[in-house]
């Protein structure tokens, strides 16, 4: 009897195990709830509109996916619109990563007259809703003759206050002053410090900003709708909005197929960026 009593697990260990099981069950439920909208989009893209609104709802894939894809390609220039979105989102992401990280490096690690005032103005711009700038921005683009071209989408978004604020906060803690002092002793100028010292250290922050910027530009609808006056030369989100018919004639199976295909580039960018973030954080932990 004493032997069996000695082999009993302490109450603290049993409690930790119960909490661990409860935590894992909660996480699994959270993952299932988060993944269900994507699963539901896949299901709807394989059915017709009548099947989508049938009761009870169909929870298994149907047989109309290829038909919906053909209808999608017949109604809009899907690949042309996707190319426009990739061009805009990719160009804006590249420019934002360069300009915002460069400005943030100056704000985080250098002293100059008016620094605090300029940063306060930057934060003021950060708090202004983007919708308030739509009309002045349109007037400026019209005077420059850029309305109707991709330039009107790329240039105004080439830098933003959020990216500068995010990278400044990241650089203040990630880049040690000793590294910059050592690079100055070695004769490195400002650009060499930025390129060879700062950027390798802040790659996780850049990866997050890249994902955030690409997703924002990819999903942007309002400004491309205003700036691109040619309905045959639009971004993917504007093209997908053209699938909404009038008088209740919308083919929801086709619409969901377009939305599902539009997710593919976002998933690729997120997978690449997340891998970069995790890999760099892991290297930093090993060091």
PDB file of C-alpha atoms in Angstrom:
ATOM      1  CA  UNK A   1       0.000   0.000   0.000  1.00  0.00           C
ATOM      2  CA  UNK A   2       2.830   2.351   0.863  1.00  0.00           C
ATOM      3  CA  UNK A   3       4.425   1.619  -2.532  1.00  0.00           C
ATOM      4  CA  UNK A   4       1.323   2.676  -4.473  1.00  0.00           C
ATOM      5  CA  UNK A   5       0.984   5.793  -2.350  1.00  0.00           C
ATOM      6  CA  UNK A   6       4.598   6.688  -3.103  1.00  0.00           C
ATOM      7  CA  UNK A   7       4.006   6.473  -6.858  1.00  0.00           C
ATOM      8  CA  UNK A   8       1.090   8.882  -6.905  1.00  0.00           C
ATOM      9  CA  UNK A   9       1.680  12.106  -8.832  1.00  0.00           C
ATOM     10  CA  UNK A  10       1.752  15.297  -6.800  1.00  0.00           C
ATOM     11  CA  UNK A  11      -1.309  17.500  -7.108  1.00  0.00           C
ATOM     12  CA  UNK A  12       0.777  20.310  -8.601  1.00  0.00           C
ATOM     13  CA  UNK A  13       1.906  18.138 -11.513  1.00  0.00           C
ATOM     14  CA  UNK A  14      -1.657  16.951 -12.191  1.00  0.00           C
ATOM     15  CA  UNK A  15      -2.834  20.558 -12.139  1.00  0.00           C
ATOM     16  CA  UNK A  16      -0.128  21.665 -14.572  1.00  0.00           C
ATOM     17  CA  UNK A  17      -1.043  18.822 -16.903  1.00  0.00           C
ATOM     18  CA  UNK A  18      -4.740  19.736 -16.784  1.00  0.00           C
ATOM     19  CA  UNK A  19      -3.953  23.365 -17.535  1.00  0.00           C
ATOM     20  CA  UNK A  20      -1.718  22.300 -20.422  1.00  0.00           C
ATOM     21  CA  UNK A  21      -4.472  20.124 -21.898  1.00  0.00           C
ATOM     22  CA  UNK A  22      -7.023  22.927 -21.517  1.00  0.00           C
ATOM     23  CA  UNK A  23      -4.627  25.371 -23.189  1.00  0.00           C
ATOM     24  CA  UNK A  24      -4.019  23.037 -26.137  1.00  0.00           C
ATOM     25  CA  UNK A  25      -7.743  22.383 -26.567  1.00  0.00           C
ATOM     26  CA  UNK A  26      -8.409  26.139 -26.544  1.00  0.00           C
ATOM     27  CA  UNK A  27      -5.691  26.735 -29.133  1.00  0.00           C
ATOM     28  CA  UNK A  28      -7.042  23.971 -31.385  1.00  0.00           C
ATOM     29  CA  UNK A  29     -10.551  25.430 -31.169  1.00  0.00           C
ATOM     30  CA  UNK A  30      -9.160  28.871 -31.974  1.00  0.00           C
ATOM     31  CA  UNK A  31      -7.342  27.520 -35.027  1.00  0.00           C
ATOM     32  CA  UNK A  32     -10.492  25.746 -36.248  1.00  0.00           C
ATOM     33  CA  UNK A  33     -12.595  28.891 -35.825  1.00  0.00           C
ATOM     34  CA  UNK A  34      -9.974  30.990 -37.636  1.00  0.00           C
ATOM     35  CA  UNK A  35      -9.646  28.494 -40.497  1.00  0.00           C
ATOM     36  CA  UNK A  36     -13.380  27.995 -40.999  1.00  0.00           C
ATOM     37  CA  UNK A  37     -13.918  31.156 -43.136  1.00  0.00           C
ATOM     38  CA  UNK A  38     -11.201  29.959 -45.537  1.00  0.00           C
ATOM     39  CA  UNK A  39     -12.772  26.498 -45.643  1.00  0.00           C
ATOM     40  CA  UNK A  40     -16.188  28.043 -46.250  1.00  0.00           C
ATOM     41  CA  UNK A  41     -14.775  30.139 -49.118  1.00  0.00           C
ATOM     42  CA  UNK A  42     -13.401  26.970 -50.719  1.00  0.00           C
ATOM     43  CA  UNK A  43     -16.775  25.228 -50.314  1.00  0.00           C
ATOM     44  CA  UNK A  44     -18.742  28.123 -51.841  1.00  0.00           C
ATOM     45  CA  UNK A  45     -16.352  28.377 -54.789  1.00  0.00           C
ATOM     46  CA  UNK A  46     -17.300  24.826 -55.791  1.00  0.00           C
ATOM     47  CA  UNK A  47     -21.088  25.371 -55.806  1.00  0.00           C
ATOM     48  CA  UNK A  48     -23.609  27.373 -57.778  1.00  0.00           C
ATOM     49  CA  UNK A  49     -25.529  30.291 -56.278  1.00  0.00           C
ATOM     50  CA  UNK A  50     -28.639  28.178 -55.723  1.00  0.00           C
ATOM     51  CA  UNK A  51     -26.614  25.536 -53.909  1.00  0.00           C
ATOM     52  CA  UNK A  52     -24.913  28.161 -51.742  1.00  0.00           C
ATOM     53  CA  UNK A  53     -28.295  29.418 -50.455  1.00  0.00           C
ATOM     54  CA  UNK A  54     -29.817  25.962 -50.068  1.00  0.00           C
ATOM     55  CA  UNK A  55     -30.880  24.621 -46.676  1.00  0.00           C
ATOM     56  CA  UNK A  56     -29.312  22.825 -44.938  1.00  0.00           C
ATOM     57  CA  UNK A  57     -26.056  24.429 -46.059  1.00  0.00           C
ATOM     58  CA  UNK A  58     -23.632  22.235 -47.953  1.00  0.00           C
ATOM     59  CA  UNK A  59     -20.443  21.616 -45.991  1.00  0.00           C
ATOM     60  CA  UNK A  60     -18.706  19.407 -48.556  1.00  0.00           C
ATOM     61  CA  UNK A  61     -17.070  20.486 -51.863  1.00  0.00           C
ATOM     62  CA  UNK A  62     -19.224  20.530 -54.963  1.00  0.00           C
ATOM     63  CA  UNK A  63     -18.489  19.907 -58.635  1.00  0.00           C
ATOM     64  CA  UNK A  64     -18.779  23.409 -60.166  1.00  0.00           C
ATOM     65  CA  UNK A  65     -15.349  24.847 -59.408  1.00  0.00           C
ATOM     66  CA  UNK A  66     -14.033  24.679 -62.992  1.00  0.00           C
ATOM     67  CA  UNK A  67     -17.305  26.111 -64.271  1.00  0.00           C
ATOM     68  CA  UNK A  68     -17.011  29.028 -61.842  1.00  0.00           C
ATOM     69  CA  UNK A  69     -13.403  29.587 -62.910  1.00  0.00           C
ATOM     70  CA  UNK A  70     -14.408  29.742 -66.583  1.00  0.00           C
ATOM     71  CA  UNK A  71     -17.204  32.207 -65.771  1.00  0.00           C
ATOM     72  CA  UNK A  72     -14.754  34.316 -63.790  1.00  0.00           C
ATOM     73  CA  UNK A  73     -12.265  34.503 -66.663  1.00  0.00           C
ATOM     74  CA  UNK A  74     -15.066  35.293 -69.138  1.00  0.00           C
ATOM     75  CA  UNK A  75     -16.366  38.236 -67.101  1.00  0.00           C
ATOM     76  CA  UNK A  76     -13.152  40.013 -66.089  1.00  0.00           C
ATOM     77  CA  UNK A  77      -9.523  40.174 -67.144  1.00  0.00           C
ATOM     78  CA  UNK A  78      -8.437  38.282 -64.050  1.00  0.00           C
ATOM     79  CA  UNK A  79      -4.749  37.823 -64.831  1.00  0.00           C
ATOM     80  CA  UNK A  80      -4.370  41.356 -66.185  1.00  0.00           C
ATOM     81  CA  UNK A  81      -5.926  42.777 -63.019  1.00  0.00           C
ATOM     82  CA  UNK A  82      -3.794  40.487 -60.870  1.00  0.00           C
ATOM     83  CA  UNK A  83      -0.675  41.704 -62.675  1.00  0.00           C
ATOM     84  CA  UNK A  84      -1.680  45.303 -61.925  1.00  0.00           C
ATOM     85  CA  UNK A  85      -2.165  44.446 -58.253  1.00  0.00           C
ATOM     86  CA  UNK A  86       1.171  42.628 -58.064  1.00  0.00           C
ATOM     87  CA  UNK A  87       2.888  45.586 -59.763  1.00  0.00           C
ATOM     88  CA  UNK A  88       1.358  48.141 -57.404  1.00  0.00           C
ATOM     89  CA  UNK A  89       1.673  46.126 -54.194  1.00  0.00           C
ATOM     90  CA  UNK A  90       5.209  44.961 -54.970  1.00  0.00           C
ATOM     91  CA  UNK A  91       6.452  48.424 -55.964  1.00  0.00           C
ATOM     92  CA  UNK A  92       4.867  50.116 -52.949  1.00  0.00           C
ATOM     93  CA  UNK A  93       6.244  47.473 -50.584  1.00  0.00           C
ATOM     94  CA  UNK A  94       9.771  47.895 -51.938  1.00  0.00           C
ATOM     95  CA  UNK A  95       9.628  51.695 -51.703  1.00  0.00           C
ATOM     96  CA  UNK A  96       8.086  51.664 -48.225  1.00  0.00           C
ATOM     97  CA  UNK A  97      10.749  49.285 -46.911  1.00  0.00           C
ATOM     98  CA  UNK A  98      13.505  51.511 -48.273  1.00  0.00           C
ATOM     99  CA  UNK A  99      12.230  54.983 -47.422  1.00  0.00           C
ATOM    100  CA  UNK A 100      10.640  54.121 -44.086  1.00  0.00           C
ATOM    101  CA  UNK A 101      13.636  52.170 -42.806  1.00  0.00           C
ATOM    102  CA  UNK A 102      15.988  54.933 -43.925  1.00  0.00           C
ATOM    103  CA  UNK A 103      13.955  57.638 -42.183  1.00  0.00           C
ATOM    104  CA  UNK A 104      13.510  55.465 -39.103  1.00  0.00           C
ATOM    105  CA  UNK A 105      17.252  54.863 -38.901  1.00  0.00           C
ATOM    106  CA  UNK A 106      17.846  58.609 -38.780  1.00  0.00           C
ATOM    107  CA  UNK A 107      15.139  59.179 -36.157  1.00  0.00           C
ATOM    108  CA  UNK A 108      16.303  56.280 -34.001  1.00  0.00           C
ATOM    109  CA  UNK A 109      20.089  56.678 -33.977  1.00  0.00           C
ATOM    110  CA  UNK A 110      21.044  60.239 -34.939  1.00  0.00           C
ATOM    111  CA  UNK A 111      20.604  63.677 -33.401  1.00  0.00           C
ATOM    112  CA  UNK A 112      19.759  66.729 -35.521  1.00  0.00           C
ATOM    113  CA  UNK A 113      17.974  70.063 -34.968  1.00  0.00           C
ATOM    114  CA  UNK A 114      14.188  69.813 -34.932  1.00  0.00           C
ATOM    115  CA  UNK A 115      14.156  66.030 -34.560  1.00  0.00           C
ATOM    116  CA  UNK A 116      11.454  65.918 -31.881  1.00  0.00           C
ATOM    117  CA  UNK A 117       9.283  68.457 -33.682  1.00  0.00           C
ATOM    118  CA  UNK A 118       9.483  66.533 -36.957  1.00  0.00           C
ATOM    119  CA  UNK A 119       8.636  63.278 -35.230  1.00  0.00           C
ATOM    120  CA  UNK A 120       5.667  64.930 -33.495  1.00  0.00           C
ATOM    121  CA  UNK A 121       4.416  66.144 -36.890  1.00  0.00           C
ATOM    122  CA  UNK A 122       4.876  62.628 -38.228  1.00  0.00           C
ATOM    123  CA  UNK A 123       2.733  61.222 -35.421  1.00  0.00           C
ATOM    124  CA  UNK A 124       0.122  63.882 -36.182  1.00  0.00           C
ATOM    125  CA  UNK A 125       0.013  62.703 -39.795  1.00  0.00           C
ATOM    126  CA  UNK A 126      -0.240  59.124 -38.534  1.00  0.00           C
ATOM    127  CA  UNK A 127      -3.461  59.974 -36.674  1.00  0.00           C
ATOM    128  CA  UNK A 128      -5.171  61.645 -39.655  1.00  0.00           C
ATOM    129  CA  UNK A 129      -7.605  59.273 -41.459  1.00  0.00           C
ATOM    130  CA  UNK A 130      -6.502  58.473 -44.997  1.00  0.00           C
ATOM    131  CA  UNK A 131      -9.981  59.255 -46.348  1.00  0.00           C
ATOM    132  CA  UNK A 132      -9.479  62.962 -45.554  1.00  0.00           C
ATOM    133  CA  UNK A 133      -6.583  63.102 -48.019  1.00  0.00           C
ATOM    134  CA  UNK A 134      -8.461  61.520 -50.920  1.00  0.00           C
ATOM    135  CA  UNK A 135      -9.675  64.760 -52.535  1.00  0.00           C
ATOM    136  CA  UNK A 136      -6.404  66.757 -52.197  1.00  0.00           C
ATOM    137  CA  UNK A 137      -4.476  63.708 -53.363  1.00  0.00           C
ATOM    138  CA  UNK A 138      -6.716  63.352 -56.414  1.00  0.00           C
ATOM    139  CA  UNK A 139      -6.235  67.041 -57.276  1.00  0.00           C
ATOM    140  CA  UNK A 140      -2.444  66.693 -57.040  1.00  0.00           C
ATOM    141  CA  UNK A 141      -2.432  63.535 -59.163  1.00  0.00           C
ATOM    142  CA  UNK A 142      -4.640  65.256 -61.758  1.00  0.00           C
ATOM    143  CA  UNK A 143      -2.324  68.275 -61.973  1.00  0.00           C
ATOM    144  CA  UNK A 144       0.625  65.911 -62.454  1.00  0.00           C
ATOM    145  CA  UNK A 145      -1.263  64.042 -65.184  1.00  0.00           C
ATOM    146  CA  UNK A 146      -1.064  60.714 -63.364  1.00  0.00           C
ATOM    147  CA  UNK A 147      -4.779  59.954 -63.079  1.00  0.00           C
ATOM    148  CA  UNK A 148      -5.522  56.682 -64.834  1.00  0.00           C
ATOM    149  CA  UNK A 149      -1.996  55.293 -64.452  1.00  0.00           C
ATOM    150  CA  UNK A 150      -0.398  53.024 -61.868  1.00  0.00           C
ATOM    151  CA  UNK A 151       1.891  55.901 -60.886  1.00  0.00           C
ATOM    152  CA  UNK A 152      -1.044  57.505 -59.058  1.00  0.00           C
ATOM    153  CA  UNK A 153      -1.233  54.403 -56.852  1.00  0.00           C
ATOM    154  CA  UNK A 154       2.483  53.842 -56.281  1.00  0.00           C
ATOM    155  CA  UNK A 155       4.016  57.275 -55.633  1.00  0.00           C
ATOM    156  CA  UNK A 156       1.604  58.552 -52.909  1.00  0.00           C
ATOM    157  CA  UNK A 157       2.066  55.291 -50.974  1.00  0.00           C
ATOM    158  CA  UNK A 158       5.876  55.151 -51.292  1.00  0.00           C
ATOM    159  CA  UNK A 159       6.295  56.144 -47.619  1.00  0.00           C
ATOM    160  CA  UNK A 160       3.963  56.234 -44.647  1.00  0.00           C
ATOM    161  CA  UNK A 161       3.994  57.374 -41.036  1.00  0.00           C
ATOM    162  CA  UNK A 162       3.195  53.964 -39.582  1.00  0.00           C
ATOM    163  CA  UNK A 163       6.201  52.314 -41.227  1.00  0.00           C
ATOM    164  CA  UNK A 164       8.573  55.014 -39.968  1.00  0.00           C
ATOM    165  CA  UNK A 165       7.130  54.795 -36.451  1.00  0.00           C
ATOM    166  CA  UNK A 166       7.298  50.983 -36.408  1.00  0.00           C
ATOM    167  CA  UNK A 167      10.866  50.772 -37.710  1.00  0.00           C
ATOM    168  CA  UNK A 168      12.040  53.581 -35.409  1.00  0.00           C
ATOM    169  CA  UNK A 169      10.764  51.742 -32.353  1.00  0.00           C
ATOM    170  CA  UNK A 170      12.303  48.498 -33.584  1.00  0.00           C
ATOM    171  CA  UNK A 171      15.673  50.047 -34.381  1.00  0.00           C
ATOM    172  CA  UNK A 172      15.953  51.846 -31.045  1.00  0.00           C
ATOM    173  CA  UNK A 173      16.080  48.515 -29.218  1.00  0.00           C
ATOM    174  CA  UNK A 174      17.584  46.228 -31.881  1.00  0.00           C
ATOM    175  CA  UNK A 175      20.580  48.325 -33.031  1.00  0.00           C
ATOM    176  CA  UNK A 176      23.119  48.943 -30.284  1.00  0.00           C
ATOM    177  CA  UNK A 177      25.091  52.153 -30.324  1.00  0.00           C
ATOM    178  CA  UNK A 178      28.304  50.168 -29.916  1.00  0.00           C
ATOM    179  CA  UNK A 179      27.789  48.622 -33.359  1.00  0.00           C
ATOM    180  CA  UNK A 180      27.486  52.030 -34.972  1.00  0.00           C
ATOM    181  CA  UNK A 181      30.490  53.368 -33.055  1.00  0.00           C
ATOM    182  CA  UNK A 182      32.565  50.412 -34.225  1.00  0.00           C
ATOM    183  CA  UNK A 183      31.473  50.955 -37.835  1.00  0.00           C
ATOM    184  CA  UNK A 184      32.412  54.650 -37.635  1.00  0.00           C
ATOM    185  CA  UNK A 185      35.863  53.720 -36.319  1.00  0.00           C
ATOM    186  CA  UNK A 186      36.220  51.410 -39.321  1.00  0.00           C
ATOM    187  CA  UNK A 187      35.435  54.370 -41.598  1.00  0.00           C
ATOM    188  CA  UNK A 188      31.855  53.500 -42.564  1.00  0.00           C
ATOM    189  CA  UNK A 189      29.779  56.441 -43.774  1.00  0.00           C
ATOM    190  CA  UNK A 190      26.042  56.858 -43.214  1.00  0.00           C
ATOM    191  CA  UNK A 191      24.895  54.664 -46.098  1.00  0.00           C
ATOM    192  CA  UNK A 192      27.324  51.894 -45.193  1.00  0.00           C
ATOM    193  CA  UNK A 193      26.082  51.978 -41.593  1.00  0.00           C
ATOM    194  CA  UNK A 194      22.517  51.756 -42.858  1.00  0.00           C
ATOM    195  CA  UNK A 195      23.153  48.975 -45.356  1.00  0.00           C
ATOM    196  CA  UNK A 196      25.714  46.796 -43.581  1.00  0.00           C
ATOM    197  CA  UNK A 197      24.894  47.375 -39.899  1.00  0.00           C
ATOM    198  CA  UNK A 198      21.250  48.395 -39.527  1.00  0.00           C
ATOM    199  CA  UNK A 199      19.415  46.352 -42.162  1.00  0.00           C
ATOM    200  CA  UNK A 200      20.856  42.912 -41.256  1.00  0.00           C
ATOM    201  CA  UNK A 201      19.807  43.448 -37.637  1.00  0.00           C
ATOM    202  CA  UNK A 202      16.229  44.600 -38.330  1.00  0.00           C
ATOM    203  CA  UNK A 203      15.211  42.032 -40.950  1.00  0.00           C
ATOM    204  CA  UNK A 204      12.361  40.640 -38.784  1.00  0.00           C
ATOM    205  CA  UNK A 205      10.910  44.138 -38.465  1.00  0.00           C
ATOM    206  CA  UNK A 206      11.273  44.687 -42.212  1.00  0.00           C
ATOM    207  CA  UNK A 207       9.573  41.350 -42.893  1.00  0.00           C
ATOM    208  CA  UNK A 208       6.576  42.330 -40.784  1.00  0.00           C
ATOM    209  CA  UNK A 209       6.365  45.761 -42.415  1.00  0.00           C
ATOM    210  CA  UNK A 210       6.617  44.147 -45.855  1.00  0.00           C
ATOM    211  CA  UNK A 211       3.767  41.731 -45.122  1.00  0.00           C
ATOM    212  CA  UNK A 212       1.640  44.508 -43.632  1.00  0.00           C
ATOM    213  CA  UNK A 213       2.255  46.868 -46.559  1.00  0.00           C
ATOM    214  CA  UNK A 214       1.728  44.267 -49.285  1.00  0.00           C
ATOM    215  CA  UNK A 215      -1.544  43.092 -47.760  1.00  0.00           C
ATOM    216  CA  UNK A 216      -2.779  46.650 -47.350  1.00  0.00           C
ATOM    217  CA  UNK A 217      -2.017  47.576 -50.951  1.00  0.00           C
ATOM    218  CA  UNK A 218      -3.362  44.287 -52.291  1.00  0.00           C
ATOM    219  CA  UNK A 219      -6.706  44.763 -50.525  1.00  0.00           C
ATOM    220  CA  UNK A 220      -6.980  48.498 -51.234  1.00  0.00           C
ATOM    221  CA  UNK A 221     -10.195  49.284 -53.067  1.00  0.00           C
ATOM    222  CA  UNK A 222     -11.230  52.914 -52.585  1.00  0.00           C
ATOM    223  CA  UNK A 223      -8.204  54.776 -53.984  1.00  0.00           C
ATOM    224  CA  UNK A 224      -7.705  52.522 -57.060  1.00  0.00           C
ATOM    225  CA  UNK A 225     -11.412  52.917 -57.814  1.00  0.00           C
ATOM    226  CA  UNK A 226     -10.986  56.709 -57.761  1.00  0.00           C
ATOM    227  CA  UNK A 227      -7.615  57.007 -59.511  1.00  0.00           C
ATOM    228  CA  UNK A 228      -7.949  54.387 -62.259  1.00  0.00           C
ATOM    229  CA  UNK A 229     -10.499  55.852 -64.650  1.00  0.00           C
ATOM    230  CA  UNK A 230     -10.212  53.110 -67.285  1.00  0.00           C
ATOM    231  CA  UNK A 231     -12.460  50.170 -66.246  1.00  0.00           C
ATOM    232  CA  UNK A 232     -10.350  47.831 -68.395  1.00  0.00           C
ATOM    233  CA  UNK A 233      -7.135  48.716 -66.546  1.00  0.00           C
ATOM    234  CA  UNK A 234      -7.853  48.228 -62.857  1.00  0.00           C
ATOM    235  CA  UNK A 235      -6.470  46.345 -59.886  1.00  0.00           C
ATOM    236  CA  UNK A 236      -7.843  42.976 -58.858  1.00  0.00           C
ATOM    237  CA  UNK A 237     -10.069  44.223 -56.031  1.00  0.00           C
ATOM    238  CA  UNK A 238     -11.802  46.711 -58.331  1.00  0.00           C
ATOM    239  CA  UNK A 239     -12.173  44.046 -61.011  1.00  0.00           C
ATOM    240  CA  UNK A 240     -13.748  41.621 -58.542  1.00  0.00           C
ATOM    241  CA  UNK A 241     -16.249  44.285 -57.499  1.00  0.00           C
ATOM    242  CA  UNK A 242     -17.459  44.366 -61.123  1.00  0.00           C
ATOM    243  CA  UNK A 243     -18.745  40.807 -60.654  1.00  0.00           C
ATOM    244  CA  UNK A 244     -21.566  42.063 -58.427  1.00  0.00           C
ATOM    245  CA  UNK A 245     -24.581  42.091 -60.694  1.00  0.00           C
ATOM    246  CA  UNK A 246     -27.744  44.157 -60.376  1.00  0.00           C
ATOM    247  CA  UNK A 247     -31.317  43.128 -59.504  1.00  0.00           C
ATOM    248  CA  UNK A 248     -30.170  40.047 -57.601  1.00  0.00           C
ATOM    249  CA  UNK A 249     -28.340  38.422 -60.506  1.00  0.00           C
ATOM    250  CA  UNK A 250     -24.948  38.053 -58.781  1.00  0.00           C
ATOM    251  CA  UNK A 251     -23.285  34.675 -59.318  1.00  0.00           C
ATOM    252  CA  UNK A 252     -21.938  34.142 -55.821  1.00  0.00           C
ATOM    253  CA  UNK A 253     -20.112  30.969 -56.771  1.00  0.00           C
ATOM    254  CA  UNK A 254     -18.120  32.923 -59.343  1.00  0.00           C
ATOM    255  CA  UNK A 255     -17.528  35.785 -56.888  1.00  0.00           C
ATOM    256  CA  UNK A 256     -16.211  33.434 -54.209  1.00  0.00           C
ATOM    257  CA  UNK A 257     -13.981  31.721 -56.769  1.00  0.00           C
ATOM    258  CA  UNK A 258     -12.433  35.082 -57.629  1.00  0.00           C
ATOM    259  CA  UNK A 259     -11.976  35.942 -53.950  1.00  0.00           C
ATOM    260  CA  UNK A 260     -10.375  32.555 -53.319  1.00  0.00           C
ATOM    261  CA  UNK A 261      -7.903  32.902 -56.210  1.00  0.00           C
ATOM    262  CA  UNK A 262      -7.075  36.439 -55.046  1.00  0.00           C
ATOM    263  CA  UNK A 263      -5.921  35.008 -51.714  1.00  0.00           C
ATOM    264  CA  UNK A 264      -3.129  32.937 -53.252  1.00  0.00           C
ATOM    265  CA  UNK A 265      -0.522  35.758 -53.610  1.00  0.00           C
ATOM    266  CA  UNK A 266      -1.274  36.904 -50.052  1.00  0.00           C
ATOM    267  CA  UNK A 267      -0.675  33.408 -48.703  1.00  0.00           C
ATOM    268  CA  UNK A 268       2.624  33.193 -50.583  1.00  0.00           C
ATOM    269  CA  UNK A 269       3.822  36.570 -49.284  1.00  0.00           C
ATOM    270  CA  UNK A 270       2.750  35.721 -45.742  1.00  0.00           C
ATOM    271  CA  UNK A 271       4.516  32.342 -45.847  1.00  0.00           C
ATOM    272  CA  UNK A 272       7.766  33.862 -47.127  1.00  0.00           C
ATOM    273  CA  UNK A 273       7.650  36.768 -44.683  1.00  0.00           C
ATOM    274  CA  UNK A 274       6.741  34.625 -41.681  1.00  0.00           C
ATOM    275  CA  UNK A 275       9.581  32.228 -42.484  1.00  0.00           C
ATOM    276  CA  UNK A 276      11.978  35.197 -42.578  1.00  0.00           C
ATOM    277  CA  UNK A 277      10.717  36.474 -39.226  1.00  0.00           C
ATOM    278  CA  UNK A 278      10.938  33.109 -37.487  1.00  0.00           C
ATOM    279  CA  UNK A 279      14.314  32.274 -39.015  1.00  0.00           C
ATOM    280  CA  UNK A 280      15.928  35.568 -38.026  1.00  0.00           C
ATOM    281  CA  UNK A 281      14.485  35.457 -34.514  1.00  0.00           C
ATOM    282  CA  UNK A 282      15.826  31.931 -34.146  1.00  0.00           C
ATOM    283  CA  UNK A 283      19.299  32.980 -35.275  1.00  0.00           C
ATOM    284  CA  UNK A 284      19.224  35.837 -32.803  1.00  0.00           C
ATOM    285  CA  UNK A 285      18.265  33.480 -29.975  1.00  0.00           C
ATOM    286  CA  UNK A 286      21.146  31.125 -30.858  1.00  0.00           C
ATOM    287  CA  UNK A 287      23.635  34.022 -30.868  1.00  0.00           C
TER     288      UNK A 287
END
